[in-house]
Every structure is written in C-alpha cells, then in structure tokens.
C-alpha positions as semicolon CSV with decimal commas, in nm:
position;residue;x (nm);y (nm);z (nm)
1;M;-2,172;5,145;-8,061
2;S;-2,552;5,175;-8,046
3;A;-2,750;5,381;-8,301
4;H;-2,824;5,640;-8,031
5;S;-2,456;5,669;-7,934
6;R;-2,352;5,695;-8,296
7;M;-2,612;5,969;-8,349
8;I;-2,476;6,167;-8,056
9;A;-2,124;6,133;-8,193
10;V;-2,209;6,260;-8,539
11;I;-2,413;6,549;-8,399
12;A;-2,117;6,649;-8,178
13;T;-1,891;6,640;-8,486
14;C;-2,131;6,858;-8,672
15;L;-2,153;7,116;-8,394
16;L;-1,776;7,129;-8,350
17;S;-1,714;7,194;-8,715
18;L;-2,008;7,427;-8,773
19;P;-1,829;7,766;-8,774
20;A;-1,617;7,665;-9,075
21;R;-1,932;7,589;-9,271
22;A;-2,173;7,854;-9,167
23;A;-2,033;8,158;-9,343
24;D;-2,348;8,340;-9,462
25;A;-2,591;8,579;-9,295
26;D;-2,792;8,289;-9,150
27;S;-2,493;8,136;-8,968
28;V;-2,581;8,284;-8,627
29;R;-2,942;8,166;-8,652
30;Y;-2,824;7,821;-8,761
31;R;-2,580;7,792;-8,472
32;D;-2,831;7,921;-8,218
33;C;-3,100;7,688;-8,345
34;L;-2,873;7,381;-8,317
35;A;-2,766;7,485;-7,969
36;V;-3,128;7,497;-7,850
37;T;-3,227;7,154;-7,990
38;S;-3,102;6,963;-7,687
39;I;-3,238;7,216;-7,433
40;K;-3,579;7,310;-7,570
41;P;-3,643;7,082;-7,866
42;A;-4,008;7,184;-7,916
43;A;-3,910;7,551;-7,932
44;A;-3,622;7,473;-8,167
45;L;-3,854;7,277;-8,394
46;A;-4,108;7,560;-8,412
47;D;-3,831;7,809;-8,489
48;A;-3,679;7,582;-8,755
49;D;-4,016;7,517;-8,919
50;G;-4,082;7,889;-8,942
51;W;-3,735;7,945;-9,080
52;A;-3,789;7,674;-9,339
53;K;-4,111;7,835;-9,460
54;A;-3,918;8,160;-9,498
55;G;-3,658;7,993;-9,717
56;G;-3,413;7,862;-9,459
57;G;-3,332;7,563;-9,676
58;A;-3,097;7,284;-9,559
59;P;-2,987;7,456;-9,237
60;A;-3,349;7,490;-9,125
61;L;-3,422;7,126;-9,219
62;H;-3,115;7,014;-9,029
63;C;-3,204;7,203;-8,715
64;A;-3,564;7,076;-8,728
65;A;-3,438;6,718;-8,773
66;L;-3,211;6,735;-8,469
67;A;-3,499;6,874;-8,261
68;L;-3,720;6,589;-8,380
69;I;-3,456;6,341;-8,266
70;Q;-3,463;6,490;-7,919
71;L;-3,841;6,457;-7,930
72;K;-3,799;6,088;-8,029
73;R;-3,977;6,144;-8,362
74;Y;-3,706;5,950;-8,538
75;G;-3,882;5,875;-8,865
76;D;-3,968;6,240;-8,924
77;A;-3,609;6,328;-8,838
78;G;-3,467;6,078;-9,085
79;A;-3,686;6,211;-9,367
80;R;-3,578;6,572;-9,305
81;L;-3,211;6,479;-9,277
82;D;-3,230;6,299;-9,610
83;R;-3,390;6,606;-9,764
84;A;-3,123;6,833;-9,613
85;A;-2,844;6,609;-9,739
86;S;-2,992;6,606;-10,089
87;A;-3,040;6,981;-10,110
88;A;-2,851;7,148;-10,394
89;A;-2,752;7,425;-10,153
90;V;-2,517;7,189;-9,968
91;P;-2,205;7,176;-10,184
92;D;-1,976;7,045;-9,906
93;L;-1,959;6,670;-9,978
94;A;-1,818;6,587;-9,633
95;F;-2,108;6,766;-9,464
96;R;-2,359;6,589;-9,693
97;A;-2,205;6,260;-9,584
98;V;-2,254;6,365;-9,218
99;L;-2,621;6,450;-9,288
100;F;-2,684;6,119;-9,459
101;T;-2,512;5,943;-9,169
102;Q;-2,737;6,125;-8,921
103;A;-3,035;6,025;-9,135
104;G;-2,930;5,661;-9,132
105;N;-2,898;5,659;-8,755
106;A;-3,236;5,828;-8,718
107;W;-3,391;5,558;-8,936
108;L;-3,223;5,290;-8,722
109;L;-3,375;5,447;-8,411
110;A;-3,708;5,446;-8,593
111;G;-3,669;5,074;-8,663
112;N;-3,665;5,122;-9,042
113;G;-3,369;4,922;-9,169
114;A;-3,455;4,971;-9,536
115;K;-3,452;5,351;-9,511
116;A;-3,137;5,339;-9,295
117;A;-2,959;5,130;-9,558
118;Q;-3,048;5,384;-9,828
119;S;-2,912;5,675;-9,622
120;F;-2,592;5,498;-9,523
121;S;-2,536;5,389;-9,885
122;A;-2,569;5,754;-9,989
123;A;-2,317;5,854;-9,721
124;L;-2,073;5,584;-9,837
125;A;-2,098;5,711;-10,195
126;L;-1,959;6,040;-10,064
127;S;-1,718;5,894;-9,809
128;P;-1,616;5,546;-9,938
129;G;-1,325;5,490;-9,700
130;D;-1,522;5,513;-9,374
131;A;-1,517;5,184;-9,180
132;D;-1,783;5,311;-8,937
133;L;-2,021;5,379;-9,224
134;Y;-1,983;5,022;-9,350
135;A;-2,055;4,904;-8,996
136;D;-2,363;5,127;-8,983
137;L;-2,479;4,987;-9,317
138;A;-2,429;4,638;-9,181
139;R;-2,648;4,723;-8,881
140;A;-2,920;4,840;-9,116
141;H;-2,906;4,510;-9,304
142;A;-2,898;4,316;-8,977
143;M;-3,216;4,494;-8,870
144;R;-3,380;4,345;-9,179
145;R;-3,214;4,006;-9,104
146;N;-3,024;4,031;-9,432
147;W;-2,727;3,854;-9,280
148;P;-2,532;3,788;-9,601
149;E;-2,528;4,159;-9,683
150;A;-2,448;4,251;-9,323
151;E;-2,151;4,008;-9,323
152;L;-2,031;4,145;-9,656
153;R;-2,036;4,507;-9,540
154;L;-1,852;4,420;-9,221
155;G;-1,590;4,256;-9,437
156;N;-1,559;4,588;-9,622
157;A;-1,516;4,765;-9,289
158;L;-1,246;4,521;-9,179
159;Q;-1,054;4,569;-9,501
160;I;-1,022;4,934;-9,397
161;A;-0,969;4,872;-9,024
162;P;-0,854;4,511;-8,977
163;R;-0,759;4,550;-8,610
164;R;-1,089;4,681;-8,481
165;P;-1,225;4,434;-8,221
166;D;-1,577;4,586;-8,239
167;L;-1,596;4,518;-8,612
168;L;-1,477;4,159;-8,559
169;V;-1,747;4,106;-8,297
170;L;-2,016;4,245;-8,523
171;R;-1,905;4,016;-8,808
172;A;-1,897;3,719;-8,567
173;S;-2,261;3,794;-8,486
174;A;-2,356;3,801;-8,854
175;R;-2,162;3,481;-8,920
176;R;-2,331;3,311;-8,624
177;A;-2,669;3,408;-8,771
178;L;-2,557;3,252;-9,101
179;K;-2,457;2,933;-8,904
180;R;-2,094;2,983;-9,016
181;Y;-1,985;2,886;-8,666
182;A;-1,615;2,825;-8,734
183;D;-1,577;3,163;-8,900
184;A;-1,772;3,328;-8,617
185;R;-1,542;3,168;-8,359
186;N;-1,235;3,285;-8,551
187;D;-1,362;3,644;-8,549
188;V;-1,454;3,650;-8,178
189;E;-1,124;3,490;-8,075
190;A;-0,936;3,743;-8,288
191;A;-1,126;4,021;-8,115
192;L;-1,039;3,887;-7,771
193;K;-0,674;3,854;-7,873
194;L;-0,672;4,221;-7,973
195;R;-0,867;4,330;-7,662
196;P;-0,856;4,066;-7,385
197;G;-1,163;4,074;-7,160
198;D;-1,371;4,277;-7,405
199;G;-1,730;4,264;-7,282
200;E;-1,900;4,262;-7,622
201;A;-1,669;3,987;-7,746
202;L;-1,736;3,776;-7,435
203;V;-2,110;3,810;-7,481
204;E;-2,081;3,713;-7,846
205;R;-1,865;3,412;-7,764
206;G;-2,118;3,316;-7,496
207;L;-2,402;3,334;-7,747
208;L;-2,206;3,125;-7,992
209;R;-2,130;2,862;-7,727
210;Q;-2,493;2,862;-7,618
211;Q;-2,606;2,809;-7,976
212;L;-2,365;2,516;-8,007
213;G;-2,487;2,357;-7,685
214;D;-2,193;2,446;-7,459
215;L;-2,401;2,595;-7,180
216;G;-2,123;2,586;-6,924
217;G;-1,889;2,778;-7,150
218;A;-2,164;3,025;-7,233
219;R;-2,232;3,083;-6,862
220;R;-1,863;3,149;-6,795
221;D;-1,842;3,400;-7,076
222;F;-2,156;3,587;-6,961
223;Q;-2,025;3,593;-6,604
224;A;-1,694;3,736;-6,726
225;A;-1,879;3,998;-6,928
226;L;-2,052;4,119;-6,612
227;K;-1,709;4,225;-6,483
228;S;-1,579;4,368;-6,815
229;G;-1,649;4,733;-6,736
230;S;-1,890;4,771;-7,026
231;D;-2,243;4,862;-6,911
232;E;-2,401;4,745;-7,240
233;A;-2,223;4,414;-7,232
234;A;-2,302;4,362;-6,868
235;A;-2,671;4,428;-6,925
236;E;-2,683;4,184;-7,219
237;A;-2,489;3,926;-7,021
238;K;-2,731;3,952;-6,729
239;V;-3,028;3,890;-6,958
240;N;-2,859;3,587;-7,113
241;L;-2,761;3,443;-6,774
242;E;-3,125;3,464;-6,665
243;M;-3,221;3,270;-6,977
244;L;-2,971;2,994;-6,886
245;K;-3,131;2,936;-6,546
246;P;-3,309;2,600;-6,522
C-alpha cells in the first residue's frame, strides 16, 4: 500500500471512530472541521488555525494537519500531527498512535524518511503489535536506503502476520537491495504461493530476475503483472518492460 493510500485509510478510521472520542463542548466543531478538510481544505485550515489560537489544542492541530495534507503541504502536516499526538490533552493511547501514524505517512509523502521513522517508532511504542506499523517503519528506512533496518522491521511484521503476501514482497525487495538474492527469491515465491498471480510479487520477481541477468524471465513476469488486476503493479511493470527494450 502506498503512503497516500495508507494515509487515506488511517484518516477514514479516525473519522469513523470520532464520536466515541469527541465528548466535550468542542466535539461538534471538531467533527465539522474534519468533514470540511476534503471539500474546502483552505477554509478548514483557516478555521483550524483560528481555533488553535483560541485554545483549540490537539483537535485544532489535527484538523489543520488534515487540511494541509489535502493542500499537499505534507511536511507542515507531519509537524502538526506530531505535535497533536504529543499533546498532554490526548490521553487515549490508541488515538495518539493513529496521530503518530498519520504523521509518519505525511512525512513519507514529504520525502522525509528520518522524520517518518521517528513518528512510526512513536506509534509502535503505543501499539507494538501492529504489523502495518512495522511495514510503515520499514518504508521509512527504505526511503533512506537503510536496507538492513528495513529488512529487520519487515521481519518483525512477518512475526505478527506470517501469511501476508504484501509483507513478504516488501521484505524480498529489501533483501534484493542487500544482495541476499536467495532469501529474496524465497520470500517472493512464498508470496506467490499464498496469492498466485499477485501483481506486486510478479514485479518483484521480475526485478530480481533482471538483476540476476535473467532478462527473459523478467520480461515474462512483467508481462504477467500487466494482467494481474493491480493498477500499481501494471504501471510499474510497464515501466520496467520499456527499460528492457533493446
């Protein structure tokens, strides 16, 4: 799952569970502000900033951050989400973990792997059994090309969810970057056994074969990925097929 897709997912989770959290007099303003972020983000940001100056605290910071994401100001959003998650007025540990997760994804979208790793690590301290958070942390390390740490965190994720093909594909990618080709092949073949025809796994196996000089095998995998039903995998496969042309 891409950083943007993961961000949309955690925002949706937050919105769905909002009424249980927002029990004070500001709950209506908080809910209304969040609802406007995707429709009129500039207006939502202005409202949230005014609310923050009036003492709106973490809810105002959160609303402003989600508006900033819609405005593609990802770094500013990450900073505000980190501040909101760290606020003493947020006693709900699960919600703090969500805020740190949103911050991490905002930092990924901003291209700042170091900040993303800090935010995801803070989220994991609050929610240590979350395989997706370990995968997010691995992505942050991969952005910095810290492949040993990325591979380690994906191993943590697979200890929690050993039958997740997506996690196996991600670890295969990290292991390929580390030139641990046999281990990478084992991971990608395990992913394809769990989910035959998986587009992401086919692309990863194609990249592995290409790196090992098996251009014919790589081409077959990329061509199969085009028909996998995954738009992301098909797009990546198309790019790689173009690169294989003489």
